[in-house]
């Protein structure tokens, strides 16, 4: 779809929301009274549209302000939620200017925290919201940004991770780690010792938590200096014994990561150093799942023509 078509659809969604508000103002009918769901749907349309103008982000921010104002005035039907702020942060992330998008995201997450601290439990910060702010800091435009702005980006990333660690419900995920790797690749000077130490430390922490997945290992492979990648990944990887053979000499040609690194993300299927899963294990796992389904009592009855 063209940007013009997408923009037209977003405008239509916004227009319908305004018409609902106007109809409710005139008639007082609860049937056309806008709710948080309606606002969040429009915010989602704006944030996922891919529109990159600052005007689109400000439009989303204005809708969020309307929700905050109405909720403050006692209209609980338009109570802002974590989803509301998440979509506004994403809308700011689409903005082309680095400083504008970072400031917008920080202001949004700050307002979200204020709502939650003020008693709105629906605005409890989530992993997705923190990840959305970190995602802002991995924008390639930071490479040519001022040193002050880069430092602000580094401070933002560190603050988001610190906040995530405060609650069991907002602990970093695989997505967090792959975004952190990308963020530091644009915020730090490439090929510097600090850069190498930082991304290696991030990857090691991800390994310790068992959160390595295909995106993490591929991103680290792409961003890490070869020596760092060799001693961190290649030296720890090993070929996998082919379970279908009793001959110890029969090994898989691929090198696989230690199972401890993927115990949360892929506990049963080995992950190769190139980010691909072991197809043999996948096929066997699918076969075992199929056989378990066939052995279920209900399915056995169907196989016997419905008889017990």
mmCIF file of C-alpha atoms in Angstrom:
data_model
loop_
_atom_site.group_PDB
_atom_site.id
_atom_site.type_symbol
_atom_site.label_atom_id
_atom_site.label_comp_id
_atom_site.label_asym_id
_atom_site.label_seq_id
_atom_site.Cartn_x
_atom_site.Cartn_y
_atom_site.Cartn_z
ATOM 1 C CA UNK A 1 0.000 0.000 0.000
ATOM 2 C CA UNK A 2 1.186 3.547 -0.740
ATOM 3 C CA UNK A 3 1.901 6.040 2.040
ATOM 4 C CA UNK A 4 -1.027 8.100 0.746
ATOM 5 C CA UNK A 5 -3.431 5.159 1.144
ATOM 6 C CA UNK A 6 -2.140 4.339 4.627
ATOM 7 C CA UNK A 7 -2.379 7.965 5.695
ATOM 8 C CA UNK A 8 -5.953 8.076 4.399
ATOM 9 C CA UNK A 9 -6.903 5.015 6.481
ATOM 10 C CA UNK A 10 -5.309 6.478 9.619
ATOM 11 C CA UNK A 11 -7.157 9.759 9.056
ATOM 12 C CA UNK A 12 -10.403 7.794 8.626
ATOM 13 C CA UNK A 13 -9.875 6.001 11.951
ATOM 14 C CA UNK A 14 -9.184 9.318 13.679
ATOM 15 C CA UNK A 15 -12.225 10.879 12.050
ATOM 16 C CA UNK A 16 -14.498 8.059 13.263
ATOM 17 C CA UNK A 17 -13.221 8.532 16.811
ATOM 18 C CA UNK A 18 -13.970 12.255 16.629
ATOM 19 C CA UNK A 19 -17.455 11.555 15.267
ATOM 20 C CA UNK A 20 -18.129 9.162 18.151
ATOM 21 C CA UNK A 21 -17.091 11.836 20.654
ATOM 22 C CA UNK A 22 -19.244 14.438 18.901
ATOM 23 C CA UNK A 23 -22.295 12.152 18.746
ATOM 24 C CA UNK A 24 -21.969 11.325 22.423
ATOM 25 C CA UNK A 25 -21.672 15.039 23.261
ATOM 26 C CA UNK A 26 -24.873 15.766 21.347
ATOM 27 C CA UNK A 27 -26.985 12.755 22.320
ATOM 28 C CA UNK A 28 -25.501 11.410 25.542
ATOM 29 C CA UNK A 29 -25.979 7.876 24.204
ATOM 30 C CA UNK A 30 -23.696 5.360 25.870
ATOM 31 C CA UNK A 31 -23.676 3.339 22.638
ATOM 32 C CA UNK A 32 -21.465 5.926 20.910
ATOM 33 C CA UNK A 33 -19.386 6.916 23.927
ATOM 34 C CA UNK A 34 -15.658 6.506 23.109
ATOM 35 C CA UNK A 35 -13.689 4.143 25.337
ATOM 36 C CA UNK A 36 -10.052 3.272 25.971
ATOM 37 C CA UNK A 37 -10.389 0.490 23.399
ATOM 38 C CA UNK A 38 -11.439 2.968 20.704
ATOM 39 C CA UNK A 39 -8.566 5.328 21.495
ATOM 40 C CA UNK A 40 -6.076 2.472 21.628
ATOM 41 C CA UNK A 41 -7.264 1.183 18.246
ATOM 42 C CA UNK A 42 -6.574 4.571 16.646
ATOM 43 C CA UNK A 43 -3.212 4.858 18.428
ATOM 44 C CA UNK A 44 -2.316 1.389 17.164
ATOM 45 C CA UNK A 45 -3.301 2.388 13.626
ATOM 46 C CA UNK A 46 -1.002 5.415 13.807
ATOM 47 C CA UNK A 47 1.951 3.600 15.368
ATOM 48 C CA UNK A 48 1.826 0.565 13.061
ATOM 49 C CA UNK A 49 1.135 2.524 9.883
ATOM 50 C CA UNK A 50 4.809 3.197 9.201
ATOM 51 C CA UNK A 51 4.112 6.909 8.719
ATOM 52 C CA UNK A 52 7.391 8.698 9.445
ATOM 53 C CA UNK A 53 6.273 12.288 9.844
ATOM 54 C CA UNK A 54 6.596 14.132 13.129
ATOM 55 C CA UNK A 55 2.981 15.238 12.643
ATOM 56 C CA UNK A 56 1.770 11.622 12.978
ATOM 57 C CA UNK A 57 3.650 11.193 16.263
ATOM 58 C CA UNK A 58 2.239 14.448 17.595
ATOM 59 C CA UNK A 59 -1.250 13.352 16.568
ATOM 60 C CA UNK A 60 -0.822 10.183 18.643
ATOM 61 C CA UNK A 61 0.545 12.239 21.526
ATOM 62 C CA UNK A 62 -2.466 14.565 21.319
ATOM 63 C CA UNK A 63 -4.882 11.625 21.515
ATOM 64 C CA UNK A 64 -3.029 10.342 24.583
ATOM 65 C CA UNK A 65 -3.328 13.791 26.172
ATOM 66 C CA UNK A 66 -7.085 13.691 25.528
ATOM 67 C CA UNK A 67 -7.301 10.352 27.333
ATOM 68 C CA UNK A 68 -5.297 11.682 30.282
ATOM 69 C CA UNK A 69 -7.436 14.807 30.540
ATOM 70 C CA UNK A 70 -10.774 12.977 30.338
ATOM 71 C CA UNK A 71 -9.609 10.363 32.851
ATOM 72 C CA UNK A 72 -8.467 13.103 35.213
ATOM 73 C CA UNK A 73 -11.903 14.723 34.888
ATOM 74 C CA UNK A 74 -13.563 11.482 35.989
ATOM 75 C CA UNK A 75 -14.289 9.662 32.730
ATOM 76 C CA UNK A 76 -12.993 6.183 33.600
ATOM 77 C CA UNK A 77 -14.097 4.762 30.223
ATOM 78 C CA UNK A 78 -11.121 6.434 28.553
ATOM 79 C CA UNK A 79 -8.582 5.470 31.195
ATOM 80 C CA UNK A 80 -5.082 5.374 29.644
ATOM 81 C CA UNK A 81 -3.477 1.926 29.673
ATOM 82 C CA UNK A 82 0.006 0.532 29.135
ATOM 83 C CA UNK A 83 -1.057 -0.210 25.557
ATOM 84 C CA UNK A 84 -1.829 3.478 25.038
ATOM 85 C CA UNK A 85 1.677 4.573 25.996
ATOM 86 C CA UNK A 86 3.293 1.688 24.128
ATOM 87 C CA UNK A 87 1.644 2.781 20.879
ATOM 88 C CA UNK A 88 2.621 6.425 21.401
ATOM 89 C CA UNK A 89 6.257 5.439 22.029
ATOM 90 C CA UNK A 90 6.157 3.426 18.799
ATOM 91 C CA UNK A 91 4.689 6.445 16.983
ATOM 92 C CA UNK A 92 7.593 8.589 18.218
ATOM 93 C CA UNK A 93 9.997 5.883 17.067
ATOM 94 C CA UNK A 94 8.698 6.354 13.511
ATOM 95 C CA UNK A 95 9.710 10.015 13.613
ATOM 96 C CA UNK A 96 12.772 10.696 11.406
ATOM 97 C CA UNK A 97 14.545 13.166 13.712
ATOM 98 C CA UNK A 98 16.735 11.447 16.325
ATOM 99 C CA UNK A 99 16.387 14.012 19.103
ATOM 100 C CA UNK A 100 12.636 14.400 18.604
ATOM 101 C CA UNK A 101 11.977 10.662 18.735
ATOM 102 C CA UNK A 102 14.135 10.161 21.844
ATOM 103 C CA UNK A 103 12.576 13.082 23.722
ATOM 104 C CA UNK A 104 9.084 11.969 22.746
ATOM 105 C CA UNK A 105 9.675 8.403 23.920
ATOM 106 C CA UNK A 106 11.178 9.539 27.230
ATOM 107 C CA UNK A 107 8.314 11.931 27.882
ATOM 108 C CA UNK A 108 5.776 9.183 27.130
ATOM 109 C CA UNK A 109 7.358 6.610 29.455
ATOM 110 C CA UNK A 110 7.603 9.306 32.130
ATOM 111 C CA UNK A 111 3.896 10.115 31.836
ATOM 112 C CA UNK A 112 3.109 6.410 31.999
ATOM 113 C CA UNK A 113 5.014 6.050 35.266
ATOM 114 C CA UNK A 114 3.245 9.119 36.656
ATOM 115 C CA UNK A 115 -0.128 7.563 35.841
ATOM 116 C CA UNK A 116 0.822 4.314 37.549
ATOM 117 C CA UNK A 117 2.234 6.056 40.617
ATOM 118 C CA UNK A 118 -0.946 8.133 40.726
ATOM 119 C CA UNK A 119 -3.063 5.002 41.163
ATOM 120 C CA UNK A 120 -3.818 3.906 37.596
ATOM 121 C CA UNK A 121 -2.844 0.218 37.751
ATOM 122 C CA UNK A 122 -3.591 -0.203 34.039
ATOM 123 C CA UNK A 123 -0.467 1.861 33.354
ATOM 124 C CA UNK A 124 1.988 -0.435 35.094
ATOM 125 C CA UNK A 125 5.077 -0.397 32.833
ATOM 126 C CA UNK A 126 5.563 -3.571 30.809
ATOM 127 C CA UNK A 127 8.513 -5.261 29.129
ATOM 128 C CA UNK A 128 7.108 -4.177 25.766
ATOM 129 C CA UNK A 129 7.110 -0.509 26.802
ATOM 130 C CA UNK A 130 10.707 -0.624 28.037
ATOM 131 C CA UNK A 131 11.750 -2.492 24.890
ATOM 132 C CA UNK A 132 10.012 0.138 22.765
ATOM 133 C CA UNK A 133 12.137 2.883 24.341
ATOM 134 C CA UNK A 134 15.319 0.829 23.854
ATOM 135 C CA UNK A 135 14.284 0.337 20.231
ATOM 136 C CA UNK A 136 14.306 4.115 19.758
ATOM 137 C CA UNK A 137 17.989 4.123 20.778
ATOM 138 C CA UNK A 138 19.018 1.642 18.071
ATOM 139 C CA UNK A 139 18.093 4.032 15.250
ATOM 140 C CA UNK A 140 20.968 4.375 12.784
ATOM 141 C CA UNK A 141 20.705 8.156 12.888
ATOM 142 C CA UNK A 142 22.482 8.071 16.243
ATOM 143 C CA UNK A 143 25.732 7.265 14.407
ATOM 144 C CA UNK A 144 25.925 10.824 13.114
ATOM 145 C CA UNK A 145 24.285 12.451 16.164
ATOM 146 C CA UNK A 146 26.108 14.743 18.574
ATOM 147 C CA UNK A 147 28.097 13.239 21.443
ATOM 148 C CA UNK A 148 25.641 14.756 23.923
ATOM 149 C CA UNK A 149 22.738 13.031 22.209
ATOM 150 C CA UNK A 150 24.620 9.722 22.120
ATOM 151 C CA UNK A 151 25.309 10.029 25.855
ATOM 152 C CA UNK A 152 21.619 10.686 26.412
ATOM 153 C CA UNK A 153 20.828 7.548 24.416
ATOM 154 C CA UNK A 154 23.288 5.492 26.481
ATOM 155 C CA UNK A 155 21.797 6.849 29.701
ATOM 156 C CA UNK A 156 18.296 6.005 28.458
ATOM 157 C CA UNK A 157 19.213 2.410 27.616
ATOM 158 C CA UNK A 158 20.873 1.913 31.021
ATOM 159 C CA UNK A 159 17.860 3.399 32.811
ATOM 160 C CA UNK A 160 15.380 1.167 30.953
ATOM 161 C CA UNK A 161 17.350 -1.988 31.827
ATOM 162 C CA UNK A 162 17.634 -0.847 35.456
ATOM 163 C CA UNK A 163 13.869 -0.328 35.632
ATOM 164 C CA UNK A 164 13.222 -3.728 34.053
ATOM 165 C CA UNK A 165 15.296 -5.425 36.737
ATOM 166 C CA UNK A 166 13.093 -4.005 39.508
ATOM 167 C CA UNK A 167 10.171 -6.358 38.894
ATOM 168 C CA UNK A 168 9.922 -10.095 38.090
ATOM 169 C CA UNK A 169 7.235 -9.238 35.497
ATOM 170 C CA UNK A 170 9.531 -6.906 33.514
ATOM 171 C CA UNK A 171 12.764 -8.879 33.299
ATOM 172 C CA UNK A 172 14.716 -8.551 30.021
ATOM 173 C CA UNK A 173 13.775 -10.907 27.192
ATOM 174 C CA UNK A 174 15.580 -12.143 24.094
ATOM 175 C CA UNK A 175 14.122 -9.141 22.275
ATOM 176 C CA UNK A 176 15.675 -6.843 24.880
ATOM 177 C CA UNK A 177 19.131 -8.321 24.348
ATOM 178 C CA UNK A 178 19.080 -8.208 20.581
ATOM 179 C CA UNK A 179 17.914 -4.573 20.743
ATOM 180 C CA UNK A 180 20.645 -3.749 23.276
ATOM 181 C CA UNK A 181 23.278 -5.131 20.919
ATOM 182 C CA UNK A 182 21.946 -3.003 18.079
ATOM 183 C CA UNK A 183 21.601 0.095 20.283
ATOM 184 C CA UNK A 184 25.210 -0.017 21.490
ATOM 185 C CA UNK A 185 26.389 -0.576 17.920
ATOM 186 C CA UNK A 186 25.169 2.931 17.028
ATOM 187 C CA UNK A 187 25.738 4.681 20.370
ATOM 188 C CA UNK A 188 29.377 3.617 20.871
ATOM 189 C CA UNK A 189 32.376 4.079 18.639
ATOM 190 C CA UNK A 190 32.728 0.926 16.534
ATOM 191 C CA UNK A 191 36.039 -0.946 16.833
ATOM 192 C CA UNK A 192 36.791 0.685 20.178
ATOM 193 C CA UNK A 193 37.700 -1.381 23.242
ATOM 194 C CA UNK A 194 34.646 -0.024 25.073
ATOM 195 C CA UNK A 195 32.388 -1.168 22.245
ATOM 196 C CA UNK A 196 33.898 -4.650 22.183
ATOM 197 C CA UNK A 197 33.688 -5.058 25.970
ATOM 198 C CA UNK A 198 30.100 -3.797 26.061
ATOM 199 C CA UNK A 199 28.539 -6.016 23.402
ATOM 200 C CA UNK A 200 30.503 -9.021 24.663
ATOM 201 C CA UNK A 201 29.217 -8.351 28.192
ATOM 202 C CA UNK A 202 25.633 -8.072 26.917
ATOM 203 C CA UNK A 203 25.917 -11.367 25.045
ATOM 204 C CA UNK A 204 27.449 -13.135 28.067
ATOM 205 C CA UNK A 205 24.599 -11.927 30.265
ATOM 206 C CA UNK A 206 22.068 -13.178 27.733
ATOM 207 C CA UNK A 207 23.819 -16.572 27.742
ATOM 208 C CA UNK A 208 23.765 -16.750 31.544
ATOM 209 C CA UNK A 209 20.020 -16.131 31.540
ATOM 210 C CA UNK A 210 19.365 -18.760 28.865
ATOM 211 C CA UNK A 211 17.781 -16.215 26.519
ATOM 212 C CA UNK A 212 19.887 -16.643 23.384
ATOM 213 C CA UNK A 213 17.742 -17.077 20.279
ATOM 214 C CA UNK A 214 18.291 -16.810 16.526
ATOM 215 C CA UNK A 215 18.101 -12.999 16.493
ATOM 216 C CA UNK A 216 20.558 -12.598 19.366
ATOM 217 C CA UNK A 217 23.223 -14.910 17.942
ATOM 218 C CA UNK A 218 22.863 -13.512 14.418
ATOM 219 C CA UNK A 219 23.069 -9.934 15.668
ATOM 220 C CA UNK A 220 26.126 -10.700 17.769
ATOM 221 C CA UNK A 221 27.718 -12.447 14.784
ATOM 222 C CA UNK A 222 27.082 -9.370 12.636
ATOM 223 C CA UNK A 223 28.239 -6.755 15.153
ATOM 224 C CA UNK A 224 31.062 -8.367 17.128
ATOM 225 C CA UNK A 225 34.698 -8.211 15.976
ATOM 226 C CA UNK A 226 35.800 -11.625 14.728
ATOM 227 C CA UNK A 227 38.150 -12.334 17.656
ATOM 228 C CA UNK A 228 35.384 -11.559 20.119
ATOM 229 C CA UNK A 229 32.957 -13.779 18.200
ATOM 230 C CA UNK A 230 35.538 -16.579 17.995
ATOM 231 C CA UNK A 231 36.347 -16.755 21.700
ATOM 232 C CA UNK A 232 32.748 -16.167 22.784
ATOM 233 C CA UNK A 233 30.762 -18.323 20.358
ATOM 234 C CA UNK A 234 33.009 -20.541 18.253
ATOM 235 C CA UNK A 235 35.152 -21.755 21.153
ATOM 236 C CA UNK A 236 32.020 -22.668 23.149
ATOM 237 C CA UNK A 237 30.173 -24.355 20.267
ATOM 238 C CA UNK A 238 30.402 -28.055 19.474
ATOM 239 C CA UNK A 239 29.064 -30.557 16.916
ATOM 240 C CA UNK A 240 26.067 -32.597 18.033
ATOM 241 C CA UNK A 241 26.086 -36.397 18.115
ATOM 242 C CA UNK A 242 23.537 -37.808 15.692
ATOM 243 C CA UNK A 243 21.021 -39.538 17.976
ATOM 244 C CA UNK A 244 19.891 -41.831 15.169
ATOM 245 C CA UNK A 245 23.304 -43.514 15.047
ATOM 246 C CA UNK A 246 25.106 -45.534 17.705
ATOM 247 C CA UNK A 247 28.434 -44.643 16.106
ATOM 248 C CA UNK A 248 30.103 -41.910 18.167
ATOM 249 C CA UNK A 249 31.983 -40.789 15.071
ATOM 250 C CA UNK A 250 28.760 -39.755 13.350
ATOM 251 C CA UNK A 251 28.448 -36.047 14.079
ATOM 252 C CA UNK A 252 26.379 -33.223 12.670
ATOM 253 C CA UNK A 253 28.303 -30.969 10.302
ATOM 254 C CA UNK A 254 26.978 -27.856 12.058
ATOM 255 C CA UNK A 255 28.269 -26.350 15.280
ATOM 256 C CA UNK A 256 25.685 -25.829 18.015
ATOM 257 C CA UNK A 257 25.523 -23.472 20.966
ATOM 258 C CA UNK A 258 25.614 -24.821 24.537
ATOM 259 C CA UNK A 259 22.106 -25.872 25.599
ATOM 260 C CA UNK A 260 22.484 -23.760 28.748
ATOM 261 C CA UNK A 261 22.466 -20.628 26.601
ATOM 262 C CA UNK A 262 19.056 -21.471 25.101
ATOM 263 C CA UNK A 263 17.407 -23.234 28.056
ATOM 264 C CA UNK A 264 14.590 -20.642 28.170
ATOM 265 C CA UNK A 265 14.131 -19.821 24.497
ATOM 266 C CA UNK A 266 14.699 -23.276 22.934
ATOM 267 C CA UNK A 267 14.993 -25.875 25.704
ATOM 268 C CA UNK A 268 14.471 -28.909 23.447
ATOM 269 C CA UNK A 269 15.904 -27.984 20.054
ATOM 270 C CA UNK A 270 19.637 -27.230 19.606
ATOM 271 C CA UNK A 271 20.482 -23.846 18.079
ATOM 272 C CA UNK A 272 23.317 -23.649 15.563
ATOM 273 C CA UNK A 273 25.837 -20.811 15.553
ATOM 274 C CA UNK A 274 24.202 -19.387 12.419
ATOM 275 C CA UNK A 275 20.881 -19.077 14.247
ATOM 276 C CA UNK A 276 19.170 -22.078 12.659
ATOM 277 C CA UNK A 277 17.503 -24.831 14.656
ATOM 278 C CA UNK A 278 18.457 -28.500 14.338
ATOM 279 C CA UNK A 279 16.012 -29.829 11.718
ATOM 280 C CA UNK A 280 16.417 -33.455 12.789
ATOM 281 C CA UNK A 281 15.372 -32.673 16.338
ATOM 282 C CA UNK A 282 12.524 -30.513 15.043
ATOM 283 C CA UNK A 283 11.190 -33.338 12.870
ATOM 284 C CA UNK A 284 11.461 -35.872 15.697
ATOM 285 C CA UNK A 285 9.732 -33.504 18.109
ATOM 286 C CA UNK A 286 6.914 -32.946 15.598
ATOM 287 C CA UNK A 287 6.615 -36.724 15.086
ATOM 288 C CA UNK A 288 6.418 -37.383 18.830
ATOM 289 C CA UNK A 289 3.760 -34.680 19.196
ATOM 290 C CA UNK A 290 1.733 -36.240 16.382
ATOM 291 C CA UNK A 291 1.950 -39.697 17.977
ATOM 292 C CA UNK A 292 0.866 -38.300 21.370
ATOM 293 C CA UNK A 293 -2.203 -36.810 19.719
ATOM 294 C CA UNK A 294 -3.027 -40.111 18.023
ATOM 295 C CA UNK A 295 -2.765 -41.967 21.337
ATOM 296 C CA UNK A 296 -5.311 -39.732 23.034
ATOM 297 C CA UNK A 297 -8.513 -41.565 23.916
ATOM 298 C CA UNK A 298 -10.721 -39.314 21.795
ATOM 299 C CA UNK A 299 -8.536 -39.769 18.717
ATOM 300 C CA UNK A 300 -8.304 -43.526 19.286
ATOM 301 C CA UNK A 301 -12.112 -43.648 19.246
ATOM 302 C CA UNK A 302 -12.160 -41.803 15.925
ATOM 303 C CA UNK A 303 -9.589 -44.216 14.486
ATOM 304 C CA UNK A 304 -11.847 -47.115 15.498
ATOM 305 C CA UNK A 305 -14.909 -45.600 13.875
ATOM 306 C CA UNK A 306 -16.134 -43.927 17.057
ATOM 307 C CA UNK A 307 -16.153 -47.133 19.136
ATOM 308 C CA UNK A 308 -14.565 -47.365 22.577
#
